[in-house]
mmCIF file of C-alpha atoms in Angstrom:
data_model
loop_
_atom_site.group_PDB
_atom_site.id
_atom_site.type_symbol
_atom_site.label_atom_id
_atom_site.label_comp_id
_atom_site.label_asym_id
_atom_site.label_seq_id
_atom_site.Cartn_x
_atom_site.Cartn_y
_atom_site.Cartn_z
ATOM 1 C CA UNK A 276 -3.973 -84.049 20.012
ATOM 2 C CA UNK A 277 -5.086 -82.414 23.265
ATOM 3 C CA UNK A 278 -3.243 -85.070 25.202
ATOM 4 C CA UNK A 279 0.091 -84.285 23.503
ATOM 5 C CA UNK A 280 -0.446 -80.573 23.990
ATOM 6 C CA UNK A 281 -1.121 -81.139 27.666
ATOM 7 C CA UNK A 282 2.101 -83.086 28.081
ATOM 8 C CA UNK A 283 4.095 -80.372 26.327
ATOM 9 C CA UNK A 284 2.706 -77.564 28.481
ATOM 10 C CA UNK A 285 3.488 -79.505 31.645
ATOM 11 C CA UNK A 286 7.020 -80.429 30.554
ATOM 12 C CA UNK A 287 8.355 -77.647 32.793
ATOM 13 C CA UNK A 288 7.496 -79.852 35.780
ATOM 14 C CA UNK A 289 10.270 -82.164 34.643
ATOM 15 C CA UNK A 290 12.888 -79.451 34.917
ATOM 16 C CA UNK A 291 15.489 -79.719 37.587
ATOM 17 C CA UNK A 292 14.420 -77.384 40.384
ATOM 18 C CA UNK A 293 17.913 -75.837 40.561
ATOM 19 C CA UNK A 294 17.712 -74.935 36.871
ATOM 20 C CA UNK A 295 14.234 -73.516 37.379
ATOM 21 C CA UNK A 296 15.457 -71.430 40.319
ATOM 22 C CA UNK A 297 18.391 -70.123 38.278
ATOM 23 C CA UNK A 298 16.067 -69.094 35.443
ATOM 24 C CA UNK A 299 13.667 -67.388 37.858
ATOM 25 C CA UNK A 300 16.558 -65.605 39.600
ATOM 26 C CA UNK A 301 17.969 -64.449 36.253
ATOM 27 C CA UNK A 302 14.606 -63.143 35.084
ATOM 28 C CA UNK A 303 14.095 -61.367 38.398
ATOM 29 C CA UNK A 304 17.528 -59.688 38.259
ATOM 30 C CA UNK A 305 16.823 -58.565 34.680
ATOM 31 C CA UNK A 306 13.467 -57.156 35.719
ATOM 32 C CA UNK A 307 14.902 -55.241 38.672
ATOM 33 C CA UNK A 308 17.852 -53.925 36.645
ATOM 34 C CA UNK A 309 15.443 -52.748 33.945
ATOM 35 C CA UNK A 310 13.981 -50.309 36.501
ATOM 36 C CA UNK A 311 17.318 -48.968 37.783
ATOM 37 C CA UNK A 312 18.713 -45.884 36.064
ATOM 38 C CA UNK A 313 21.189 -44.743 38.728
ATOM 39 C CA UNK A 314 22.571 -46.003 42.042
ATOM 40 C CA UNK A 315 19.949 -44.116 44.063
ATOM 41 C CA UNK A 316 17.204 -46.196 42.447
ATOM 42 C CA UNK A 317 18.264 -49.472 44.103
ATOM 43 C CA UNK A 318 16.402 -48.976 47.395
ATOM 44 C CA UNK A 319 13.345 -47.468 45.732
ATOM 45 C CA UNK A 320 13.028 -50.248 43.146
ATOM 46 C CA UNK A 321 13.678 -53.069 45.644
ATOM 47 C CA UNK A 322 11.095 -51.630 48.040
ATOM 48 C CA UNK A 323 8.548 -51.271 45.217
ATOM 49 C CA UNK A 324 9.070 -54.913 44.287
ATOM 50 C CA UNK A 325 8.452 -55.955 47.912
ATOM 51 C CA UNK A 326 5.313 -53.777 48.179
ATOM 52 C CA UNK A 327 3.958 -55.225 44.911
ATOM 53 C CA UNK A 328 4.613 -58.760 46.182
ATOM 54 C CA UNK A 329 7.065 -59.572 43.371
ATOM 55 C CA UNK A 330 9.820 -60.369 45.881
ATOM 56 C CA UNK A 331 9.854 -61.037 49.602
ATOM 57 C CA UNK A 332 11.796 -58.993 52.136
ATOM 58 C CA UNK A 333 14.190 -61.960 52.407
ATOM 59 C CA UNK A 334 14.736 -62.012 48.630
ATOM 60 C CA UNK A 335 15.389 -58.263 48.711
ATOM 61 C CA UNK A 336 18.123 -58.861 51.289
ATOM 62 C CA UNK A 337 19.729 -61.397 48.928
ATOM 63 C CA UNK A 338 19.355 -59.330 45.743
ATOM 64 C CA UNK A 339 20.387 -55.888 47.005
ATOM 65 C CA UNK A 340 24.057 -56.793 47.719
ATOM 66 C CA UNK A 341 24.414 -58.186 44.171
ATOM 67 C CA UNK A 342 23.000 -54.951 42.723
ATOM 68 C CA UNK A 343 25.306 -52.849 44.900
ATOM 69 C CA UNK A 344 28.313 -54.986 43.943
ATOM 70 C CA UNK A 345 27.505 -54.442 40.262
ATOM 71 C CA UNK A 346 26.833 -50.723 40.485
ATOM 72 C CA UNK A 347 29.806 -50.026 42.762
ATOM 73 C CA UNK A 348 32.205 -52.014 40.561
ATOM 74 C CA UNK A 349 34.985 -49.663 39.436
ATOM 75 C CA UNK A 350 34.268 -50.424 35.755
ATOM 76 C CA UNK A 351 30.485 -50.133 36.029
ATOM 77 C CA UNK A 352 29.860 -47.247 38.439
ATOM 78 C CA UNK A 353 30.324 -44.679 35.653
ATOM 79 C CA UNK A 354 27.277 -46.159 33.864
ATOM 80 C CA UNK A 355 25.015 -45.727 36.892
ATOM 81 C CA UNK A 356 25.761 -42.124 37.863
ATOM 82 C CA UNK A 357 22.961 -39.580 37.978
ATOM 83 C CA UNK A 358 22.155 -37.439 34.974
ATOM 84 C CA UNK A 359 22.977 -39.944 32.244
ATOM 85 C CA UNK A 360 20.685 -40.625 29.317
ATOM 86 C CA UNK A 361 19.845 -44.307 29.804
ATOM 87 C CA UNK A 362 17.550 -46.628 27.878
ATOM 88 C CA UNK A 363 16.725 -49.848 29.746
ATOM 89 C CA UNK A 364 14.907 -52.591 27.862
ATOM 90 C CA UNK A 365 13.979 -50.169 25.076
ATOM 91 C CA UNK A 366 13.111 -51.650 21.700
ATOM 92 C CA UNK A 367 15.223 -50.704 18.688
ATOM 93 C CA UNK A 368 13.961 -51.516 15.206
ATOM 94 C CA UNK A 369 16.614 -52.495 12.666
ATOM 95 C CA UNK A 370 16.608 -51.290 9.067
ATOM 96 C CA UNK A 371 15.226 -54.744 8.177
ATOM 97 C CA UNK A 372 12.299 -54.297 10.584
ATOM 98 C CA UNK A 373 13.554 -56.665 13.279
ATOM 99 C CA UNK A 374 13.071 -55.566 16.897
ATOM 100 C CA UNK A 375 16.013 -55.822 19.315
ATOM 101 C CA UNK A 376 15.828 -55.077 23.036
ATOM 102 C CA UNK A 377 19.208 -54.442 24.699
ATOM 103 C CA UNK A 378 19.247 -54.534 28.501
ATOM 104 C CA UNK A 379 20.888 -51.111 28.904
ATOM 105 C CA UNK A 380 22.254 -48.415 26.623
ATOM 106 C CA UNK A 381 24.022 -45.420 28.123
ATOM 107 C CA UNK A 382 24.339 -42.391 25.865
ATOM 108 C CA UNK A 383 26.888 -39.638 26.296
ATOM 109 C CA UNK A 384 27.007 -37.082 23.516
ATOM 110 C CA UNK A 385 27.167 -39.131 20.300
ATOM 111 C CA UNK A 386 28.630 -42.205 22.024
ATOM 112 C CA UNK A 387 26.714 -45.216 23.248
ATOM 113 C CA UNK A 388 27.722 -47.983 25.631
ATOM 114 C CA UNK A 389 25.729 -51.189 25.302
ATOM 115 C CA UNK A 390 25.382 -53.344 28.419
ATOM 116 C CA UNK A 391 23.770 -56.768 28.465
ATOM 117 C CA UNK A 392 23.195 -58.823 31.615
ATOM 118 C CA UNK A 393 23.578 -62.583 31.674
ATOM 119 C CA UNK A 394 23.078 -65.104 34.455
ATOM 120 C CA UNK A 395 24.635 -68.231 32.953
ATOM 121 C CA UNK A 396 28.088 -68.999 31.644
ATOM 122 C CA UNK A 397 29.652 -67.241 28.664
ATOM 123 C CA UNK A 398 28.453 -68.330 25.234
ATOM 124 C CA UNK A 399 29.626 -66.971 21.883
ATOM 125 C CA UNK A 400 26.004 -66.090 21.035
ATOM 126 C CA UNK A 401 26.139 -63.444 23.803
ATOM 127 C CA UNK A 402 28.868 -61.614 21.871
ATOM 128 C CA UNK A 403 26.908 -61.945 18.637
ATOM 129 C CA UNK A 404 23.821 -60.516 20.336
ATOM 130 C CA UNK A 405 25.583 -57.452 21.768
ATOM 131 C CA UNK A 406 27.388 -56.895 18.438
ATOM 132 C CA UNK A 407 23.968 -56.865 16.724
ATOM 133 C CA UNK A 408 22.779 -54.186 19.148
ATOM 134 C CA UNK A 409 25.912 -52.130 18.469
ATOM 135 C CA UNK A 410 25.542 -52.480 14.680
ATOM 136 C CA UNK A 411 22.032 -51.039 14.805
ATOM 137 C CA UNK A 412 23.210 -48.108 16.935
ATOM 138 C CA UNK A 413 26.031 -47.464 14.440
ATOM 139 C CA UNK A 414 23.448 -47.455 11.631
ATOM 140 C CA UNK A 415 21.545 -44.849 13.669
ATOM 141 C CA UNK A 416 24.639 -42.630 13.711
ATOM 142 C CA UNK A 417 26.096 -43.396 17.152
ATOM 143 C CA UNK A 418 29.702 -44.218 17.938
ATOM 144 C CA UNK A 419 30.068 -47.231 20.204
ATOM 145 C CA UNK A 420 32.156 -46.512 23.278
ATOM 146 C CA UNK A 421 31.957 -49.982 24.837
ATOM 147 C CA UNK A 422 30.060 -53.252 24.555
ATOM 148 C CA UNK A 423 29.870 -54.916 27.949
ATOM 149 C CA UNK A 424 28.542 -58.320 28.941
ATOM 150 C CA UNK A 425 27.860 -58.531 32.671
ATOM 151 C CA UNK A 426 27.574 -62.003 34.162
ATOM 152 C CA UNK A 427 25.605 -61.865 37.397
ATOM 153 C CA UNK A 428 26.234 -64.652 39.853
ATOM 154 C CA UNK A 429 28.063 -65.212 43.103
ATOM 155 C CA UNK A 430 30.845 -63.225 41.480
ATOM 156 C CA UNK A 431 30.153 -60.515 38.933
ATOM 157 C CA UNK A 432 32.181 -60.968 35.761
ATOM 158 C CA UNK A 433 32.529 -58.135 33.284
ATOM 159 C CA UNK A 434 33.500 -58.967 29.737
ATOM 160 C CA UNK A 435 34.290 -56.330 27.118
ATOM 161 C CA UNK A 436 33.336 -57.331 23.599
ATOM 162 C CA UNK A 437 35.463 -56.125 20.689
#
């Protein structure tokens, strides 16, 4: 029994290193974006991550342009301006007691925009996930302004979900 358990826990070693790197990069981008409320936070957050040893100075130089490209995108910049009410990675409990954690919700008056970051290719389950987040917010009395899937990669792709 221990032997099988040992093999299972080490199965990650068998992963393709490119896939592993992609997963690590995706998790890192999610983590950094979870700390960014507005555009001015980019430098502060990146520097904090370097000081804490989470990323190297070289990684910061690779990550920062991607963050700037996202936040300066004509469709996205409005969701990163100062003074907005923003919930990043904040748990929402559904009426059935299930916990959901959207990447970013931007509130303006009674309207909410739900933003979810992805690092792979589009999958239909991404739309289902963001629609679940929106449904819970509707139950809570909010109107949904937009549901946005943001695919982070060499090129940033923004996909509105209906």
